[in-house]
Amino acid sequence: MIKAVSILGSTGSIGRQSIAAAQHLGIPVAALTANRKIDLVEQQARQLKPKYVAVFDENAANDLKIKLADTNIKVGSGMTGLIEAATIGEADCVVTAVSGSVGLKPTLAAIETHKRIALANKETLVCAGEIVMPAAAEEGAEIVPVDSEHSAIFQCLMGRKKGELKKILLTGSGGPFRGRDRSELEDITPEQAVKHPNWSMGAKISVDSATMMNKGLEYIEAMHLFGVSPDDIQVVVHPQSIVHSMVELIDGTVIAQLGVPDMGLPIQLAMTYPERCASPFKHLDFYDMKDMTFEAPDYEKTPCLKLAMDCARIGGTAPCIMSAANEVAVSMFLNHRLGYNQIYDCALQAVESIEIIKEPELDAILEADERARVFVREHFS
Ligand code: MG
């Protein structure tokens, strides 16, 4: 088990559940970071007594500094603060629960300091999997996925040889609008889109689940994490979210990981791996279980998923451009400044309009990310 943890994005859904897991396991929290919710960070800091807290927003960080003046907790800000929290000497594990590509640099910094990455930030691998995975291998930094699907695949592959894997069966619920045509989704509001049938999650990922962009991002993430080609991953719609993903082995055996849909489980495993500990979560009751169904995705109705799968094949900066454009589009949608169906239009047009760089270095990735954001703001607001 790990000795101490640093939690990047502590006020979000995964961040709060990571704190709960650390407390349940008796693991000290060495550092916290947040975007700007300083009242909650202050409360977390007073309770957990970390050595360091970083708030991304400069003004909010100054406010927090004043609030925590009576403590020994050091307060930092900006990307420097995030990196300091990610590399803090006391922690041997970093939960990367920030939303968006802001997680990329701190994750790379944590890898360089040989920490275990409890990876909860999809964009890191989507944008820079070709840089992050080799860096982790070179530095000997473990990457333990927190995303439920990737945790499931990780668990199904524990103790397996690479050559035994035939394909990954990536499951997804299909989201709240499963089966509905684009024309029926024209007037969907943010309030409707964030209501997921099975999972309780943050706003951005809930919208991504509704459009199934989330499954597309997970497809790209799985490709990097498990070193497989796009052809070796099959998306399977499983509305009940009991099977969290599966692997098919070369002899035809399928291994699945099942559990209640609660992010607390993969979060706890990322902290206890390779061991397991008793958890406070509900266990599956097979007598109580309703039907489990599986079906193929309908790509006509989920164009975001198709776009992400196409970008996975194109490679280079294509996934990064798509993901960054989607991030801005979702944020505009949540602020009632963009229609639901336009989220796809933003991502597609960004990918079609911005030059795609093959085998990019980190700078080219960050530039592609920025160009995609500017593109959406200029063309859709
Ligand atoms: Mg997931």
Tab-separated table of C-alpha atoms and ligand atoms in Angstrom:
chain	number	residue	atom	x	y	z
A	1	MET	CA	0.000	0.000	0.000
A	2	ILE	CA	1.082	3.597	-0.539
A	3	LYS	CA	2.510	5.761	2.266
A	4	ALA	CA	0.919	9.149	1.508
A	5	VAL	CA	-1.108	10.644	-1.291
A	6	SER	CA	-1.317	13.937	-3.129
A	7	ILE	CA	-4.746	14.704	-4.608
A	8	LEU	CA	-4.915	16.978	-7.634
A	9	GLY	CA	-8.464	18.241	-8.052
A	10	SER	CA	-9.604	17.596	-4.482
A	11	THR	CA	-12.931	19.452	-4.682
A	12	GLY	CA	-14.288	17.489	-7.650
A	13	SER	CA	-16.245	14.260	-7.467
A	14	ILE	CA	-13.202	11.944	-7.781
A	15	GLY	CA	-11.140	14.215	-5.518
A	16	ARG	CA	-13.690	14.071	-2.692
A	17	GLN	CA	-14.012	10.294	-3.041
A	18	SER	CA	-10.209	9.995	-3.028
A	19	ILE	CA	-10.108	11.847	0.279
A	20	ALA	CA	-12.743	9.478	1.655
A	21	ALA	CA	-10.722	6.459	0.440
A	22	ALA	CA	-7.503	7.800	1.977
A	23	GLN	CA	-9.310	8.348	5.294
A	24	HIS	CA	-10.869	4.870	5.218
A	25	LEU	CA	-7.438	3.342	4.565
A	26	GLY	CA	-5.640	5.594	7.057
A	27	ILE	CA	-3.390	7.071	4.366
A	28	PRO	CA	-2.138	10.632	5.076
A	29	VAL	CA	-2.862	13.343	2.489
A	30	ALA	CA	0.331	15.304	1.758
A	31	ALA	CA	-1.046	17.820	-0.746
A	32	LEU	CA	-4.292	19.031	-2.279
A	33	THR	CA	-5.029	21.164	-5.303
A	34	ALA	CA	-8.213	22.805	-6.526
A	35	ASN	CA	-9.305	25.186	-9.219
A	36	ARG	CA	-11.091	27.874	-7.235
A	37	LYS	CA	-13.575	26.432	-4.695
A	38	ILE	CA	-11.609	27.770	-1.754
A	39	ASP	CA	-14.244	27.314	0.955
A	40	LEU	CA	-14.242	23.580	0.369
A	41	VAL	CA	-10.425	23.422	0.044
A	42	GLU	CA	-10.078	25.316	3.306
A	43	GLN	CA	-12.368	22.829	5.015
A	44	GLN	CA	-10.441	19.887	3.505
A	45	ALA	CA	-7.100	21.424	4.473
A	46	ARG	CA	-8.146	22.011	8.092
A	47	GLN	CA	-9.413	18.466	8.355
A	48	LEU	CA	-6.557	16.636	6.590
A	49	LYS	CA	-3.647	18.937	7.526
A	50	PRO	CA	-1.678	18.483	4.285
A	51	LYS	CA	1.725	20.109	3.980
A	52	TYR	CA	0.813	21.933	0.804
A	53	VAL	CA	-2.301	23.231	-0.946
A	54	ALA	CA	-2.357	24.768	-4.420
A	55	VAL	CA	-5.229	26.693	-5.979
A	56	PHE	CA	-4.937	27.184	-9.725
A	57	ASP	CA	-6.601	30.600	-9.781
A	58	GLU	CA	-4.152	33.239	-8.493
A	59	ASN	CA	-6.731	35.452	-6.719
A	60	ALA	CA	-8.440	32.497	-5.095
A	61	ALA	CA	-5.013	31.274	-3.907
A	62	ASN	CA	-4.375	34.637	-2.238
A	63	ASP	CA	-7.740	34.439	-0.485
A	64	LEU	CA	-6.970	30.929	0.722
A	65	LYS	CA	-3.549	32.034	1.980
A	66	ILE	CA	-5.287	34.566	4.236
A	67	LYS	CA	-7.853	32.009	5.404
A	68	LEU	CA	-5.137	29.477	6.308
A	69	ALA	CA	-2.757	32.017	7.854
A	70	ASP	CA	-3.232	30.457	11.327
A	71	THR	CA	-1.946	27.054	10.078
A	72	ASN	CA	1.430	25.713	8.884
A	73	ILE	CA	-0.024	24.775	5.505
A	74	LYS	CA	1.835	26.280	2.560
A	75	VAL	CA	-0.377	27.681	-0.209
A	76	GLY	CA	0.707	27.882	-3.857
A	77	SER	CA	-0.966	28.818	-7.138
A	78	GLY	CA	-1.033	28.290	-10.901
A	79	MET	CA	0.686	25.526	-12.837
A	80	THR	CA	3.763	25.873	-10.574
A	81	GLY	CA	1.557	25.078	-7.601
A	82	LEU	CA	0.014	22.053	-9.312
A	83	ILE	CA	3.469	20.729	-10.177
A	84	GLU	CA	4.732	21.304	-6.640
A	85	ALA	CA	1.759	19.338	-5.276
A	86	ALA	CA	2.362	16.569	-7.835
A	87	THR	CA	6.014	16.199	-6.896
A	88	ILE	CA	5.858	16.729	-3.133
A	89	GLY	CA	8.428	14.510	-1.398
A	90	GLU	CA	6.064	13.095	1.253
A	91	ALA	CA	3.664	11.484	-1.234
A	92	ASP	CA	4.400	8.302	-3.169
A	93	CYS	CA	1.092	8.399	-5.050
A	94	VAL	CA	-0.644	11.190	-6.949
A	95	VAL	CA	-4.334	11.076	-7.784
A	96	THR	CA	-4.743	13.104	-10.970
A	97	ALA	CA	-8.397	14.062	-10.645
A	98	VAL	CA	-8.255	17.450	-12.349
A	99	SER	CA	-10.542	17.874	-15.327
A	100	GLY	CA	-9.037	18.633	-18.735
A	101	SER	CA	-5.600	18.971	-20.267
A	102	VAL	CA	-4.359	21.073	-17.326
A	103	GLY	CA	-3.468	17.671	-15.801
A	104	LEU	CA	-0.799	16.892	-18.380
A	105	LYS	CA	2.233	18.776	-17.005
A	106	PRO	CA	1.701	17.805	-13.336
A	107	THR	CA	1.280	14.151	-14.349
A	108	LEU	CA	4.565	14.207	-16.273
A	109	ALA	CA	6.263	15.899	-13.308
A	110	ALA	CA	4.947	13.231	-10.935
A	111	ILE	CA	6.217	10.508	-13.276
A	112	GLU	CA	9.675	12.104	-13.249
A	113	THR	CA	9.662	11.869	-9.446
A	114	HIS	CA	8.715	8.148	-9.693
A	115	LYS	CA	5.330	8.443	-8.035
A	116	ARG	CA	2.469	6.046	-8.605
A	117	ILE	CA	-0.076	7.802	-10.768
A	118	ALA	CA	-3.660	7.013	-9.787
A	119	LEU	CA	-4.846	8.222	-13.157
A	120	ALA	CA	-8.248	9.870	-13.168
A	121	ASN	CA	-7.523	12.519	-15.784
A	122	LYS	CA	-8.414	11.107	-19.207
A	123	GLU	CA	-7.090	14.012	-21.198
A	124	THR	CA	-3.512	13.229	-20.146
A	125	LEU	CA	-3.418	9.984	-22.119
A	126	VAL	CA	-5.809	11.141	-24.828
A	127	CYS	CA	-3.564	14.105	-25.687
A	128	ALA	CA	-0.169	12.772	-24.827
A	129	GLY	CA	-0.313	9.012	-24.409
A	130	GLU	CA	2.627	8.625	-26.773
A	131	ILE	CA	4.763	10.755	-24.456
A	132	VAL	CA	3.344	9.812	-21.048
A	133	MET	CA	3.451	6.005	-21.362
A	134	PRO	CA	7.110	5.783	-22.507
A	135	ALA	CA	8.081	8.325	-19.803
A	136	ALA	CA	6.390	6.208	-17.126
A	137	ALA	CA	8.093	3.060	-18.421
A	138	GLU	CA	11.476	4.776	-18.469
A	139	GLU	CA	11.114	6.235	-14.964
A	140	GLY	CA	9.540	3.085	-13.553
A	141	ALA	CA	6.466	5.039	-12.432
A	142	GLU	CA	3.365	2.884	-12.064
A	143	ILE	CA	0.176	4.076	-13.716
A	144	VAL	CA	-2.883	2.605	-12.019
A	145	PRO	CA	-6.099	3.684	-13.722
A	146	VAL	CA	-8.985	5.062	-11.671
A	147	ASP	CA	-11.533	5.265	-14.480
A	148	SER	CA	-13.873	2.333	-13.793
A	149	GLU	CA	-13.488	0.757	-17.246
A	150	HIS	CA	-9.706	0.979	-17.266
A	151	SER	CA	-9.509	-0.243	-13.704
A	152	ALA	CA	-11.634	-3.218	-14.788
A	153	ILE	CA	-9.365	-3.984	-17.752
A	154	PHE	CA	-6.301	-3.508	-15.526
A	155	GLN	CA	-7.753	-5.990	-13.022
A	156	CYS	CA	-8.671	-8.506	-15.747
A	157	LEU	CA	-5.087	-8.333	-17.013
A	158	MET	CA	-3.417	-8.656	-13.596
A	159	GLY	CA	-0.996	-11.581	-13.775
A	160	ARG	CA	-1.545	-12.090	-17.532
A	161	LYS	CA	1.152	-12.053	-20.176
A	162	LYS	CA	0.778	-9.396	-22.881
A	163	GLY	CA	0.604	-12.050	-25.627
A	164	GLU	CA	-2.468	-13.670	-24.026
A	165	LEU	CA	-4.713	-10.695	-24.784
A	166	LYS	CA	-6.879	-10.943	-27.888
A	167	LYS	CA	-9.005	-7.847	-27.435
A	168	ILE	CA	-10.423	-5.398	-24.935
A	169	LEU	CA	-14.199	-5.195	-24.534
A	170	LEU	CA	-14.814	-1.643	-23.357
A	171	THR	CA	-18.292	-1.350	-21.863
A	172	GLY	CA	-20.403	1.782	-21.565
A	173	SER	CA	-23.940	2.447	-20.380
A	174	GLY	CA	-24.850	4.487	-23.453
A	175	GLY	CA	-25.756	7.439	-21.237
A	176	PRO	CA	-29.140	9.019	-20.504
A	177	PHE	CA	-30.143	9.518	-24.168
A	178	ARG	CA	-29.367	6.038	-25.464
A	179	GLY	CA	-31.322	5.211	-28.618
A	180	ARG	CA	-32.388	8.792	-29.333
A	181	ASP	CA	-31.790	10.429	-32.720
A	182	ARG	CA	-29.864	13.657	-33.149
A	183	SER	CA	-33.118	15.414	-34.128
A	184	GLU	CA	-34.651	14.454	-30.769
A	185	LEU	CA	-31.712	15.916	-28.842
A	186	GLU	CA	-31.775	19.426	-30.293
A	187	ASP	CA	-33.288	21.048	-27.171
A	188	ILE	CA	-31.517	19.040	-24.475
A	189	THR	CA	-30.595	21.273	-21.521
A	190	PRO	CA	-27.480	20.999	-19.341
A	191	GLU	CA	-29.731	19.911	-16.456
A	192	GLN	CA	-31.006	16.939	-18.493
A	193	ALA	CA	-27.555	16.031	-19.816
A	194	VAL	CA	-25.843	15.834	-16.415
A	195	LYS	CA	-28.357	13.316	-15.031
A	196	HIS	CA	-26.627	9.991	-15.566
A	197	PRO	CA	-28.749	6.874	-14.972
A	198	ASN	CA	-26.075	4.888	-13.062
A	199	TRP	CA	-23.069	6.982	-12.096
A	200	SER	CA	-22.780	10.099	-9.989
A	201	MET	CA	-20.060	12.239	-11.597
A	202	GLY	CA	-18.907	15.793	-12.291
A	203	ALA	CA	-20.700	17.950	-14.888
A	204	LYS	CA	-18.108	17.719	-17.677
A	205	ILE	CA	-17.839	13.939	-17.652
A	206	SER	CA	-21.624	13.581	-17.313
A	207	VAL	CA	-22.148	15.562	-20.531
A	208	ASP	CA	-19.375	13.506	-22.178
A	209	SER	CA	-21.218	10.355	-21.108
A	210	ALA	CA	-24.438	11.642	-22.655
A	211	THR	CA	-22.747	12.344	-26.012
A	212	MET	CA	-20.630	9.178	-25.605
A	213	MET	CA	-17.556	11.316	-26.223
A	214	ASN	CA	-16.546	9.887	-22.856
A	215	LYS	CA	-16.469	6.365	-24.302
A	216	GLY	CA	-14.473	7.709	-27.225
A	217	LEU	CA	-11.930	9.318	-24.887
A	218	GLU	CA	-11.789	6.050	-22.931
A	219	TYR	CA	-11.169	4.166	-26.182
A	220	ILE	CA	-8.105	6.326	-26.882
A	221	GLU	CA	-7.032	6.117	-23.233
A	222	ALA	CA	-7.265	2.293	-23.284
A	223	MET	CA	-5.198	2.128	-26.444
A	224	HIS	CA	-2.300	3.929	-24.746
A	225	LEU	CA	-2.680	2.426	-21.295
A	226	PHE	CA	-2.666	-1.173	-22.485
A	227	GLY	CA	-0.490	-0.741	-25.574
A	228	VAL	CA	-3.053	-2.047	-28.086
A	229	SER	CA	-4.183	-0.872	-31.515
A	230	PRO	CA	-7.660	0.592	-32.173
A	231	ASP	CA	-8.641	-2.690	-33.868
A	232	ASP	CA	-8.073	-4.545	-30.588
A	233	ILE	CA	-10.754	-2.580	-28.707
A	234	GLN	CA	-14.461	-3.221	-29.105
A	235	VAL	CA	-17.032	-0.901	-27.536
A	236	VAL	CA	-19.985	-2.760	-26.010
A	237	VAL	CA	-23.072	-0.937	-24.762
A	238	HIS	CA	-24.168	-2.357	-21.404
A	239	PRO	CA	-26.833	-0.087	-19.916
A	240	GLN	CA	-26.781	-1.584	-16.410
A	241	SER	CA	-23.098	-0.668	-15.681
A	242	ILE	CA	-22.500	-3.845	-13.662
A	243	VAL	CA	-19.766	-5.232	-15.919
A	244	HIS	CA	-17.154	-2.478	-15.898
A	245	SER	CA	-15.235	-3.914	-18.887
A	246	MET	CA	-13.809	-7.225	-20.061
A	247	VAL	CA	-10.857	-8.765	-21.839
A	248	GLU	CA	-10.965	-11.580	-24.359
A	249	LEU	CA	-7.926	-13.847	-24.264
A	250	ILE	CA	-6.421	-15.702	-27.217
A	251	ASP	CA	-8.116	-18.984	-26.292
A	252	GLY	CA	-11.549	-17.341	-26.398
A	253	THR	CA	-11.940	-16.989	-22.629
A	254	VAL	CA	-13.536	-13.722	-21.552
A	255	ILE	CA	-12.690	-12.260	-18.154
A	256	ALA	CA	-14.928	-9.533	-16.787
A	257	GLN	CA	-14.782	-7.328	-13.716
A	258	LEU	CA	-18.120	-6.690	-12.036
A	259	GLY	CA	-19.197	-4.518	-9.156
A	260	VAL	CA	-21.670	-1.871	-8.081
A	261	PRO	CA	-21.226	1.353	-10.079
A	262	ASP	CA	-19.295	3.275	-7.431
A	263	MET	CA	-16.063	5.114	-8.240
A	264	GLY	CA	-14.932	4.518	-4.666
A	265	LEU	CA	-13.917	0.972	-5.619
A	266	PRO	CA	-11.403	1.742	-8.388
A	267	ILE	CA	-10.109	4.695	-6.334
A	268	GLN	CA	-9.435	2.452	-3.343
A	269	LEU	CA	-7.747	-0.182	-5.521
A	270	ALA	CA	-5.442	2.452	-7.038
A	271	MET	CA	-4.279	3.207	-3.490
A	272	THR	CA	-4.001	-0.375	-2.192
A	273	TYR	CA	-2.758	-2.088	-5.380
A	274	PRO	CA	-1.459	-4.792	-5.608
A	275	GLU	CA	-3.270	-5.605	-2.354
A	276	ARG	CA	-6.973	-5.400	-1.622
A	277	CYS	CA	-8.668	-4.128	1.523
A	278	ALA	CA	-12.230	-4.294	2.834
A	279	SER	CA	-14.235	-1.371	1.519
A	280	PRO	CA	-17.277	0.474	2.855
A	281	PHE	CA	-19.162	0.113	-0.434
A	282	LYS	CA	-22.242	-1.920	-1.253
A	283	HIS	CA	-21.498	-5.384	-2.621
A	284	LEU	CA	-23.255	-6.913	-5.615
A	285	ASP	CA	-26.293	-9.025	-4.843
A	286	PHE	CA	-26.813	-11.504	-7.666
A	287	TYR	CA	-30.286	-12.481	-6.426
A	288	ASP	CA	-31.313	-8.855	-6.647
A	289	MET	CA	-29.804	-8.229	-10.055
A	290	LYS	CA	-31.984	-7.295	-13.006
A	291	ASP	CA	-31.169	-8.425	-16.541
A	292	MET	CA	-27.756	-7.655	-17.936
A	293	THR	CA	-27.834	-6.737	-21.626
A	294	PHE	CA	-25.143	-6.049	-24.211
A	295	GLU	CA	-25.415	-4.444	-27.629
A	296	ALA	CA	-23.383	-2.730	-30.352
A	297	PRO	CA	-23.168	1.076	-30.316
A	298	ASP	CA	-25.262	2.953	-32.864
A	299	TYR	CA	-22.676	5.275	-34.395
A	300	GLU	CA	-25.315	7.296	-36.292
A	301	LYS	CA	-26.796	8.282	-32.952
A	302	THR	CA	-23.447	8.735	-31.192
A	303	PRO	CA	-21.283	10.619	-33.701
A	304	CYS	CA	-18.918	11.791	-30.941
A	305	LEU	CA	-17.940	8.196	-30.239
A	306	LYS	CA	-17.317	7.591	-33.933
A	307	LEU	CA	-15.274	10.789	-34.225
A	308	ALA	CA	-13.082	9.780	-31.282
A	309	MET	CA	-12.516	6.326	-32.778
A	310	ASP	CA	-11.548	7.946	-36.088
A	311	CYS	CA	-9.167	10.315	-34.273
A	312	ALA	CA	-7.602	7.318	-32.494
A	313	ARG	CA	-6.743	5.898	-35.925
A	314	ILE	CA	-5.484	9.225	-37.312
A	315	GLY	CA	-3.263	9.641	-34.228
A	316	GLY	CA	-0.792	12.518	-33.793
A	317	THR	CA	-2.485	15.634	-32.431
A	318	ALA	CA	-5.960	14.631	-33.722
A	319	PRO	CA	-7.202	13.227	-30.379
A	320	CYS	CA	-5.833	16.286	-28.562
A	321	ILE	CA	-7.579	18.734	-30.918
A	322	MET	CA	-10.836	16.807	-30.598
A	323	SER	CA	-10.637	16.570	-26.825
A	324	ALA	CA	-9.737	20.257	-26.299
A	325	ALA	CA	-12.501	21.408	-28.670
A	326	ASN	CA	-14.941	19.151	-26.848
A	327	GLU	CA	-13.819	20.517	-23.478
A	328	VAL	CA	-14.548	24.112	-24.506
A	329	ALA	CA	-17.802	23.116	-26.229
A	330	VAL	CA	-19.060	21.269	-23.140
A	331	SER	CA	-18.213	24.222	-20.946
A	332	MET	CA	-20.135	26.546	-23.311
A	333	PHE	CA	-23.064	24.104	-23.337
A	334	LEU	CA	-23.111	23.982	-19.531
A	335	ASN	CA	-23.259	27.789	-19.529
A	336	HIS	CA	-26.221	27.729	-21.956
A	337	ARG	CA	-24.118	29.295	-24.709
A	338	LEU	CA	-24.163	26.351	-27.114
A	339	GLY	CA	-26.727	23.750	-28.168
A	340	TYR	CA	-26.274	20.110	-27.216
A	341	ASN	CA	-25.818	18.886	-30.800
A	342	GLN	CA	-23.261	21.594	-31.491
A	343	ILE	CA	-20.805	19.914	-29.132
A	344	TYR	CA	-20.156	17.370	-31.874
A	345	ASP	CA	-20.016	20.083	-34.552
A	346	CYS	CA	-17.305	21.917	-32.561
A	347	ALA	CA	-15.153	18.817	-32.137
A	348	LEU	CA	-15.565	17.709	-35.766
A	349	GLN	CA	-14.838	21.123	-37.267
A	350	ALA	CA	-11.791	21.622	-35.040
A	351	VAL	CA	-10.356	18.274	-36.189
A	352	GLU	CA	-11.130	19.083	-39.833
A	353	SER	CA	-9.744	22.631	-39.719
A	354	ILE	CA	-6.619	22.480	-37.581
A	355	GLU	CA	-3.437	20.989	-38.962
A	356	ILE	CA	-2.694	17.573	-37.433
A	357	ILE	CA	0.927	16.963	-36.427
A	358	LYS	CA	2.210	13.387	-36.493
A	359	GLU	CA	4.452	12.177	-33.654
A	360	PRO	CA	4.222	15.490	-31.779
A	361	GLU	CA	6.502	16.635	-28.949
A	362	LEU	CA	4.919	18.094	-25.808
A	363	ASP	CA	5.082	21.667	-27.185
A	364	ALA	CA	3.199	20.690	-30.343
A	365	ILE	CA	0.538	18.978	-28.216
A	366	LEU	CA	0.066	22.023	-26.011
A	367	GLU	CA	-0.104	24.237	-29.094
A	368	ALA	CA	-2.696	21.972	-30.741
A	369	ASP	CA	-4.710	22.061	-27.521
A	370	GLU	CA	-4.636	25.870	-27.470
A	371	ARG	CA	-5.472	26.198	-31.171
A	372	ALA	CA	-8.509	23.955	-30.731
A	373	ARG	CA	-9.762	26.060	-27.806
A	374	VAL	CA	-9.312	29.303	-29.756
A	375	PHE	CA	-11.002	27.751	-32.788
A	376	VAL	CA	-14.152	26.847	-30.860
A	377	ARG	CA	-14.349	30.204	-29.077
A	378	GLU	CA	-13.938	32.085	-32.396
A	379	HIS	CA	-16.327	29.989	-34.468
A	380	PHE	CA	-19.059	29.103	-32.012
A	381	SER	CA	-19.614	32.031	-29.683
B	1	MG	MG	-15.406	5.626	-17.224
